Coordinates of C-alpha atoms and ligand atoms in Angstrom, one line a residue:
X242 CA -117.5 22.9 -66.7
X243 CA -116.2 22.6 -63.2
X244 CA -117.2 25.0 -60.5
X245 CA -114.4 27.2 -59.3
X246 CA -112.4 25.7 -56.5
X247 CA -112.8 27.8 -53.4
X248 CA -109.6 29.0 -51.9
X249 CA -108.3 26.6 -49.4
X250 CA -106.1 28.0 -46.8
X251 CA -103.5 26.0 -44.9
X252 CA -102.1 26.6 -41.6
X253 CA -98.6 25.8 -40.6
X254 CA -98.8 22.2 -39.8
X255 CA -95.6 21.2 -38.1
X256 CA -94.6 23.1 -35.1
X257 CA -91.0 23.2 -36.2
X258 CA -91.8 25.2 -39.3
X259 CA -93.4 27.9 -37.4
X260 CA -92.1 30.2 -34.7
X261 CA -94.3 32.3 -32.5
X262 CA -94.4 35.7 -33.9
X263 CA -96.3 39.0 -33.4
X264 CA -97.3 41.7 -35.7
X265 CA -96.7 45.3 -34.7
X266 CA -99.2 47.5 -36.6
X267 CA -98.1 51.1 -36.9
X268 CA -100.4 54.0 -37.0
X269 CA -99.3 54.6 -40.6
X270 CA -100.6 51.2 -41.4
X271 CA -97.2 49.5 -41.8
X272 CA -96.8 46.1 -40.2
X273 CA -93.7 44.6 -38.7
X274 CA -93.7 40.9 -38.1
X275 CA -91.3 40.1 -35.3
X276 CA -90.5 37.7 -32.5
X277 CA -90.4 38.5 -28.8
X278 CA -92.3 41.7 -28.9
X279 CA -92.3 43.5 -25.5
X280 CA -93.3 47.0 -24.5
X281 CA -93.0 49.5 -21.8
X282 CA -94.4 53.0 -21.3
X283 CA -92.4 54.6 -24.1
X284 CA -90.9 51.9 -26.4
X285 CA -91.9 48.7 -28.2
X286 CA -89.0 46.3 -28.5
X287 CA -88.8 43.4 -30.9
X288 CA -86.3 40.8 -31.9
X289 CA -84.8 40.6 -35.4
X290 CA -81.9 38.6 -36.9
X291 CA -80.0 41.8 -36.6
X292 CA -80.6 42.1 -32.8
X293 CA -83.2 43.7 -30.6
X294 CA -84.7 46.9 -32.0
X295 CA -87.1 49.3 -30.5
X296 CA -89.5 52.0 -31.8
X297 CA -91.5 54.7 -30.0
X298 CA -94.7 53.4 -28.6
X299 CA -96.4 56.6 -29.9
X300 CA -96.2 55.4 -33.5
X301 CA -97.7 51.9 -32.7
X302 CA -101.4 51.4 -33.2
X303 CA -101.6 47.9 -31.8
X304 CA -99.8 44.5 -31.5
X305 CA -101.3 41.3 -32.7
X306 CA -100.0 38.2 -31.1
X307 CA -100.2 35.2 -33.4
X308 CA -99.7 31.6 -32.4
X309 CA -98.8 30.5 -35.9
X310 CA -96.8 32.3 -38.5
X311 CA -94.2 31.3 -41.0
X312 CA -90.8 31.1 -39.5
X313 CA -88.7 34.2 -40.3
X314 CA -86.4 33.5 -43.2
X315 CA -83.0 32.3 -42.0
X316 CA -80.0 34.4 -42.6
X317 CA -79.0 31.9 -45.2
X318 CA -80.2 33.9 -48.2
X319 CA -78.6 33.0 -51.5
X320 CA -75.9 35.6 -52.0
X321 CA -76.7 38.3 -54.5
X322 CA -74.5 37.9 -57.6
X323 CA -73.0 41.3 -57.2
X324 CA -72.7 43.7 -54.3
X325 CA -74.4 47.0 -54.2
X326 CA -72.6 50.1 -55.6
X327 CA -72.3 52.8 -53.0
X328 CA -74.9 55.4 -53.7
X329 CA -75.5 58.8 -52.2
X330 CA -78.3 61.0 -53.6
X331 CA -77.0 64.5 -52.9
X332 CA -73.8 65.7 -51.3
X333 CA -73.9 68.3 -48.6
X334 CA -76.8 69.3 -46.5
X335 CA -75.3 67.8 -43.3
X336 CA -77.6 69.9 -41.1
X337 CA -80.6 68.4 -42.9
X338 CA -79.3 65.0 -42.0
X339 CA -78.9 65.8 -38.3
X340 CA -82.3 67.4 -38.2
X341 CA -84.0 64.4 -39.9
X342 CA -82.7 61.8 -37.5
X343 CA -81.6 62.6 -34.0
X344 CA -81.8 61.0 -30.6
X345 CA -82.0 57.6 -32.3
X346 CA -85.3 58.5 -33.9
X347 CA -86.7 60.0 -37.1
X348 CA -88.1 63.5 -36.7
X349 CA -91.3 62.9 -38.7
X350 CA -92.5 66.5 -38.1
X351 CA -89.4 67.8 -39.7
X352 CA -89.8 65.5 -42.7
X353 CA -93.4 66.7 -43.1
X354 CA -92.3 70.4 -43.0
X355 CA -89.7 69.6 -45.8
X356 CA -92.4 67.8 -47.9
X357 CA -94.5 71.0 -47.6
X358 CA -91.6 73.2 -48.7
X359 CA -90.7 70.8 -51.5
X360 CA -94.3 71.1 -52.7
X361 CA -93.6 74.7 -53.6
X362 CA -91.3 73.5 -56.4
X363 CA -88.1 75.2 -55.2
X364 CA -85.0 73.3 -56.3
X365 CA -83.2 73.8 -53.0
X366 CA -86.3 72.6 -51.0
X367 CA -86.6 69.5 -53.2
X368 CA -82.9 68.7 -52.7
X369 CA -83.2 69.1 -49.0
X370 CA -86.3 66.9 -48.9
X371 CA -84.5 64.2 -50.9
X372 CA -81.5 64.2 -48.4
X373 CA -83.8 64.1 -45.4
X374 CA -85.8 61.1 -46.7
X375 CA -82.6 59.3 -47.7
X376 CA -81.2 59.7 -44.2
X377 CA -84.4 58.5 -42.7
X378 CA -84.5 55.5 -45.1
X379 CA -80.9 54.5 -44.2
X380 CA -81.8 54.8 -40.5
X381 CA -84.8 52.5 -41.0
X382 CA -82.8 50.1 -43.2
X383 CA -80.1 49.8 -40.4
X384 CA -82.9 48.8 -38.1
X385 CA -83.9 46.1 -40.7
X386 CA -87.2 47.9 -41.4
X387 CA -86.9 47.8 -45.1
X388 CA -90.5 48.3 -45.9
X389 CA -90.5 51.7 -44.0
X390 CA -87.3 52.6 -45.7
X391 CA -88.9 52.0 -49.1
X392 CA -91.7 54.3 -48.1
X393 CA -89.2 57.0 -47.4
X394 CA -87.8 56.9 -50.9
X395 CA -91.2 56.7 -52.5
X396 CA -92.1 59.9 -50.5
X397 CA -89.0 61.7 -51.7
X398 CA -89.6 60.6 -55.3
X399 CA -93.0 62.4 -55.3
X400 CA -91.1 65.7 -55.4
X401 CA -88.0 64.6 -57.2
X402 CA -89.1 61.8 -59.6
X403 CA -85.9 61.8 -61.7
X404 CA -83.3 61.8 -58.9
X405 CA -81.3 58.7 -59.9
X406 CA -79.7 58.5 -56.4
X407 CA -83.1 58.0 -54.9
X408 CA -84.2 55.7 -57.6
X409 CA -81.1 53.5 -57.3
X410 CA -81.4 53.4 -53.5
X411 CA -85.1 52.4 -53.8
X412 CA -84.2 49.6 -56.3
X413 CA -81.5 48.4 -54.0
X414 CA -84.0 48.0 -51.1
X415 CA -86.3 46.0 -53.3
X416 CA -83.4 43.8 -54.4
X417 CA -82.5 43.2 -50.8
X418 CA -86.1 42.0 -50.3
X419 CA -85.9 39.8 -53.4
X420 CA -88.7 41.9 -55.0
X421 CA -87.0 41.8 -58.3
X422 CA -89.9 42.9 -60.5
X423 CA -90.6 45.8 -58.2
X424 CA -86.9 46.8 -58.5
X425 CA -87.1 47.1 -62.2
X426 CA -89.5 50.1 -62.2
X427 CA -87.2 52.6 -60.4
X428 CA -84.2 51.2 -62.4
X429 CA -86.0 51.9 -65.7
X430 CA -86.7 55.4 -64.5
X431 CA -83.1 55.9 -63.5
X432 CA -82.0 54.7 -66.9
X433 CA -84.0 57.4 -68.6
X434 CA -82.2 60.0 -66.4
X435 CA -78.8 58.4 -66.6
X436 CA -78.6 56.1 -69.7
X437 CA -74.9 55.6 -69.3
X438 CA -74.8 54.7 -65.6
X439 CA -72.9 51.5 -65.0
X440 CA -74.6 51.3 -61.6
X441 CA -78.0 51.2 -63.3
X442 CA -76.9 48.4 -65.6
X443 CA -75.3 46.5 -62.7
X444 CA -78.5 46.6 -60.6
X445 CA -80.7 45.8 -63.6
X446 CA -78.6 42.7 -64.2
X447 CA -79.2 41.8 -60.6
X448 CA -82.9 42.3 -60.9
X449 CA -83.2 40.3 -64.0
X450 CA -81.0 37.6 -62.6
X451 CA -83.3 37.4 -59.5
X452 CA -86.4 37.3 -61.7
X453 CA -84.9 34.3 -63.6
X454 CA -84.6 36.3 -66.8
X455 CA -81.1 35.2 -67.6
X456 CA -80.8 36.6 -71.1
X457 CA -81.7 40.1 -69.9
X458 CA -79.3 39.7 -66.9
X459 CA -76.5 38.9 -69.3
X460 CA -77.3 41.8 -71.5
X461 CA -77.3 44.2 -68.6
X462 CA -74.1 43.0 -67.1
X463 CA -72.4 43.1 -70.5
X464 CA -73.5 46.7 -70.8
X465 CA -72.2 47.4 -67.2
X466 CA -68.8 45.9 -68.2
X467 CA -68.6 48.1 -71.3
X468 CA -69.4 51.2 -69.3
X469 CA -67.0 50.4 -66.4
X470 CA -65.1 47.2 -66.1
X471 CA -65.8 45.6 -62.7
X472 CA -64.4 42.3 -61.6
X473 CA -67.5 41.4 -59.6
X474 CA -69.7 41.9 -62.6
X475 CA -67.3 40.0 -64.8
X476 CA -67.5 37.1 -62.3
X477 CA -71.3 37.2 -62.1
X478 CA -71.4 37.2 -65.9
X479 CA -69.3 34.1 -66.2
X480 CA -71.4 32.3 -63.6
X481 CA -74.7 33.1 -65.1
X482 CA -73.6 32.2 -68.6
X483 CA -72.2 28.9 -67.3
X484 CA -75.4 28.1 -65.4
X485 CA -77.9 29.4 -67.9
X486 CA -78.5 26.5 -70.1
X487 CA -78.7 24.0 -67.2
X488 CA -80.8 26.2 -65.0
X489 CA -83.3 27.2 -67.6
X490 CA -84.5 23.7 -68.0
X491 CA -85.5 23.6 -64.3
X492 CA -87.1 27.0 -64.0
X493 CA -90.1 25.5 -65.5
X494 CA -90.4 21.8 -64.7
X495 CA -93.0 19.4 -66.0
X496 CA -94.1 15.9 -65.2
X497 CA -97.0 13.8 -66.2
X498 CA -99.3 15.5 -63.7
X499 CA -97.6 18.8 -62.8
X500 CA -96.4 22.0 -64.3
X501 CA -94.1 23.8 -61.9
X502 CA -92.8 27.3 -62.0
X503 CA -90.7 29.1 -59.6
X504 CA -89.4 32.5 -59.0
X505 CA -86.7 34.2 -57.0
X506 CA -84.0 32.2 -55.3
X507 CA -85.5 28.7 -55.3
X508 CA -82.9 26.0 -56.2
X509 CA -83.2 23.6 -59.1
X510 CA -82.6 20.6 -56.8
X511 CA -85.5 21.7 -54.7
X512 CA -87.8 22.0 -57.7
X513 CA -86.9 18.5 -58.9
X514 CA -87.4 17.1 -55.3
X515 CA -90.8 18.8 -55.1
X516 CA -91.9 17.3 -58.4
X517 CA -90.8 13.8 -57.3
X518 CA -92.6 14.1 -54.0
X519 CA -95.8 15.4 -55.7
X520 CA -95.8 12.5 -58.2
X521 CA -95.6 10.1 -55.3
X522 CA -98.4 11.9 -53.5
X523 CA -100.5 12.0 -56.6
X524 CA -100.4 8.2 -56.9
X525 CA -101.3 7.7 -53.3
X526 CA -104.2 10.2 -53.4
X527 CA -105.4 8.7 -56.6
X528 CA -105.8 5.3 -55.0
X529 CA -107.1 6.5 -51.6
X530 CA -109.7 8.9 -53.0
X531 CA -110.5 6.8 -56.1
X532 CA -110.1 9.9 -58.4
X533 CA -107.7 11.2 -61.0
X534 CA -107.6 14.9 -61.7
X535 CA -108.0 15.2 -65.5
X536 CA -105.6 18.1 -66.1
X537 CA -102.1 19.0 -65.2
X538 CA -101.9 20.8 -61.8
X539 CA -100.0 24.0 -61.7
X540 CA -97.5 24.5 -58.8
X541 CA -95.8 27.8 -58.1
X542 CA -93.0 28.1 -55.6
X543 CA -92.4 31.5 -54.0
X544 CA -90.0 33.2 -51.9
X545 CA -91.9 34.3 -48.8
X546 CA -92.1 38.0 -49.8
X547 CA -93.4 37.3 -53.2
X548 CA -96.0 34.9 -51.7
X549 CA -97.3 37.6 -49.4
X550 CA -97.3 40.2 -52.2
X551 CA -99.1 38.0 -54.7
X552 CA -101.6 36.1 -52.5
X553 CA -102.6 38.9 -50.1
X554 CA -103.3 36.1 -47.6
X555 CA -103.5 36.7 -43.8
X556 CA -100.2 36.3 -42.0
X557 CA -101.1 32.9 -40.6
X558 CA -101.4 31.3 -44.0
X559 CA -98.5 29.0 -44.8
X560 CA -99.5 27.9 -48.3
X561 CA -102.4 28.3 -50.6
X562 CA -104.4 26.3 -53.1
X563 CA -106.6 28.4 -55.3
X564 CA -106.5 26.0 -58.2
X565 CA -102.8 26.3 -58.3
X566 CA -100.6 25.0 -55.5
X567 CA -98.8 28.1 -54.1
X568 CA -96.0 27.1 -51.9
X569 CA -93.5 29.4 -50.1
X570 CA -90.1 27.8 -50.0
X571 CA -87.9 30.6 -48.8
X572 CA -84.6 29.3 -47.3
X573 CA -85.2 25.7 -48.4
X574 CA -82.8 23.8 -50.6
X575 CA -84.4 20.4 -50.4
X576 CA -87.7 18.7 -49.5
X577 CA -87.7 18.6 -45.7
X578 CA -90.3 16.5 -43.8
X579 CA -92.2 19.7 -43.1
X580 CA -92.3 20.7 -46.8
X581 CA -93.3 17.2 -47.7
X582 CA -96.4 17.5 -45.4
X583 CA -97.3 20.9 -46.9
X584 CA -97.1 19.5 -50.4
X585 CA -99.3 16.5 -49.6
X586 CA -101.7 18.8 -47.8
X587 CA -102.0 21.2 -50.7
X588 CA -102.3 18.5 -53.3
X589 CA -105.1 16.9 -51.3
X590 CA -107.0 20.2 -51.7
X591 CA -106.7 19.8 -55.5
X592 CA -108.1 16.3 -55.4
X593 CA -110.9 17.1 -53.0
X594 CA -111.8 20.3 -54.8
X595 CA -112.0 18.7 -58.2
X596 CA -113.7 15.4 -57.1
X597 CA -116.4 17.4 -55.3
X598 CA -116.7 19.9 -58.2
X599 CA -115.5 22.7 -56.0
X600 CA -118.3 22.1 -53.5
X601 CA -116.5 20.5 -50.5
X602 CA -117.1 22.7 -47.4
X603 CA -114.0 24.1 -45.8
X604 CA -114.2 21.9 -42.7
X605 CA -114.1 18.8 -44.9
X606 CA -111.4 20.2 -47.2
X607 CA -109.1 21.1 -44.3
X608 CA -109.9 17.9 -42.3
X609 CA -109.0 15.6 -45.2
X610 CA -105.9 17.6 -46.2
X611 CA -104.6 17.4 -42.6
X612 CA -105.4 13.7 -42.4
X613 CA -103.7 13.0 -45.7
X614 CA -100.5 14.8 -44.7
X615 CA -100.4 12.5 -41.7
X616 CA -101.7 14.7 -38.9
X617 CA -103.8 13.2 -36.1
X618 CA -105.7 14.6 -33.2
X619 CA -103.7 13.1 -30.3
X620 CA -102.3 16.3 -28.9
X621 CA -105.5 18.3 -29.4
X622 CA -108.1 15.7 -28.3
X623 CA -108.2 16.8 -24.6
X624 CA -108.8 20.5 -25.5
X625 CA -111.4 19.6 -28.1
X626 CA -113.4 17.4 -25.8
X627 CA -113.3 20.0 -23.1
X628 CA -114.5 22.7 -25.6
X629 CA -117.4 20.4 -26.6
X630 CA -118.3 19.9 -22.9
X631 CA -118.5 23.7 -22.6
X632 CA -120.8 23.8 -25.5
X633 CA -118.1 25.3 -27.7
X634 CA -117.9 22.7 -30.4
X635 CA -118.1 24.7 -33.6
X636 CA -121.2 24.1 -35.7
X637 CA -120.1 22.6 -39.0
X638 CA -122.5 24.7 -40.9
X639 CA -120.6 27.8 -39.8
X640 CA -117.3 26.3 -41.1
X641 CA -118.4 25.7 -44.6
X642 CA -117.3 28.9 -46.2
X643 CA -114.0 30.7 -46.5
X644 CA -111.8 31.0 -43.5
X645 CA -109.7 33.8 -44.9
X646 CA -111.0 36.4 -42.5
X647 CA -110.8 34.2 -39.5
X648 CA -108.2 35.3 -36.9
X649 CA -105.3 33.0 -36.2
X650 CA -106.5 31.6 -32.9
X651 CA -109.9 30.7 -34.2
X652 CA -108.4 29.2 -37.3
X653 CA -106.2 27.0 -35.2
X654 CA -109.3 25.6 -33.4
X655 CA -111.2 25.2 -36.7
X656 CA -108.4 23.2 -38.2
X657 CA -108.2 21.0 -35.1
X658 CA -111.9 20.4 -35.0
X659 CA -112.1 19.6 -38.8
X660 CA -109.3 17.1 -38.5
X661 CA -111.1 15.3 -35.6
X662 CA -114.4 15.2 -37.6
X663 CA -112.7 13.6 -40.6
X664 CA -110.8 11.2 -38.3
X665 CA -114.0 10.0 -36.8
X666 CA -115.6 9.5 -40.2
X667 CA -112.6 7.4 -41.3
X668 CA -112.5 5.5 -38.0
X669 CA -116.1 4.4 -38.6
X670 CA -116.2 3.7 -42.3
X671 CA -112.7 4.0 -43.7
X672 CA -111.3 6.4 -46.3
X673 CA -113.9 5.0 -48.8
X674 CA -116.6 6.9 -46.8
X675 CA -114.7 10.1 -47.5
X676 CA -114.5 9.2 -51.2
X677 CA -118.3 8.5 -51.4
X678 CA -119.1 11.7 -49.4
X679 CA -117.1 13.8 -51.9
X680 CA -119.0 12.2 -54.8
X681 CA -122.3 12.9 -53.1
X682 CA -121.4 16.5 -52.3
X683 CA -120.7 17.1 -56.0
X684 CA -124.3 16.2 -56.7
X685 CA -126.2 17.3 -53.6
X686 CA -128.0 20.5 -52.9
X687 CA -126.1 21.0 -49.6
X688 CA -123.1 19.5 -47.8
X689 CA -125.2 18.5 -44.8
X690 CA -127.7 16.7 -47.1
X691 CA -124.7 14.8 -48.6
X692 CA -123.5 13.9 -45.1
X693 CA -126.9 12.6 -44.2
X694 CA -127.2 10.6 -47.4
X695 CA -123.7 9.1 -47.1
X696 CA -123.1 8.7 -43.4
X697 CA -126.7 8.7 -42.1
X698 CA -125.8 11.5 -39.6
X699 CA -126.8 15.2 -39.6
X700 CA -124.2 17.8 -38.6
X701 CA -125.1 17.7 -34.9
X702 CA -124.8 13.9 -34.9
X703 CA -121.4 14.1 -36.6
X704 CA -120.1 16.5 -34.0
X705 CA -121.3 14.1 -31.3
X706 CA -119.7 11.2 -33.1
X707 CA -116.5 13.2 -33.2
X708 CA -116.5 13.8 -29.4
X709 CA -117.2 10.1 -28.7
X710 CA -114.4 9.1 -31.1
X711 CA -111.9 11.5 -29.5
X712 CA -112.6 10.1 -26.0
X713 CA -112.4 6.5 -27.3
X714 CA -109.2 7.0 -29.3
X715 CA -107.2 9.4 -27.1
X716 CA -108.6 9.9 -23.7
X717 CA -109.0 6.4 -22.2
Ligands
ZN86 ZN1 -105.4 23.4 -46.2

């Protein structure tokens, strides 16, 4: 009945939520997002919560400098319910370890030679290969490069797929990254090899706990207790049983207009606060846009990692609305002013998308969403007027489709311009003009035709009106 809502993409909107960050793209395709990236002739150095790290420049393909990215998660992760068991895959082979990592670097050529030998199927070669990749993974993990460490275990498991040490280590890295579902796969494989391992049960309990599957977490931790009593597991078990009934009711929250789900470490208080804020926003948008979405709106809260895994959005995307509101909330425990703006912004996309039958052009979507969240053009006005004077005002026709492939810098400009255009429309005719425009877009053959019918301006006129408005409002 209703056309599919195009994906609306939302930049980070409050400077404080976002820190400047760069993406280091390695030749093997891996990406490291980090702050303060610098380089000299031989090394690329970047800042992490664990301190400054450096990698050889020879393995770096390029460095992308982004102006906007989600702030790195704070160190304030919710504590895992149990600590990791110490795991070593294979004893011995000290020389392998010292050949795999030396001079504060991984010897990738040596690893490749071991992979080749392991491919022959010799048990000794396979064991050596497992140790070498384990040592390389631990080295990478110590440098906070968990994704690369995960790659090392996956490589070793190609030749030694039932090595429960490798499997447990791999699961542990996923758990550290809050990728609980991903952790379950190596754990299930480890269980087939070692059905009576208390460590497998302990980590499985952790994975289920993280994935909000409380019943299965309880089963696993009880099993771990039977196999090997452990005060930590006992404590975790008591806590999860105590919290279970209360927390379950919040894992899925529902109000008149929203159905909310959340994964990972999001807190119940946060979920309740988000539902309250969204209901307030709903009433406000209902009256401003003269429209009521007919169906409950789905909201999904993500930890940042899960958000990136599931949405596959460019790094500059802060939140998404693809029919569901997808909000990363890592590190938050309550609705901060920044989060409140993101919620209002994303909910506006739902209203605009549905009211226009999914046909609102992206410039209008993003302009209205920014306006509704309270953003104004004051700080951008000078740069926008200057760009227009240089003939660089973006044609609105080019900003109608998806912005998902737009680089961060251009996206920043596109957002700013879109906001200014919407501001100028509201300045002239009020929010009711926006409401009428959306109705008309739902029925018109093109967005520009709807603009002409509603505002009596074509796209070029609208850009001129925008420049005049910016000068009048901000640059006198
Ligand atoms: Zn948006």
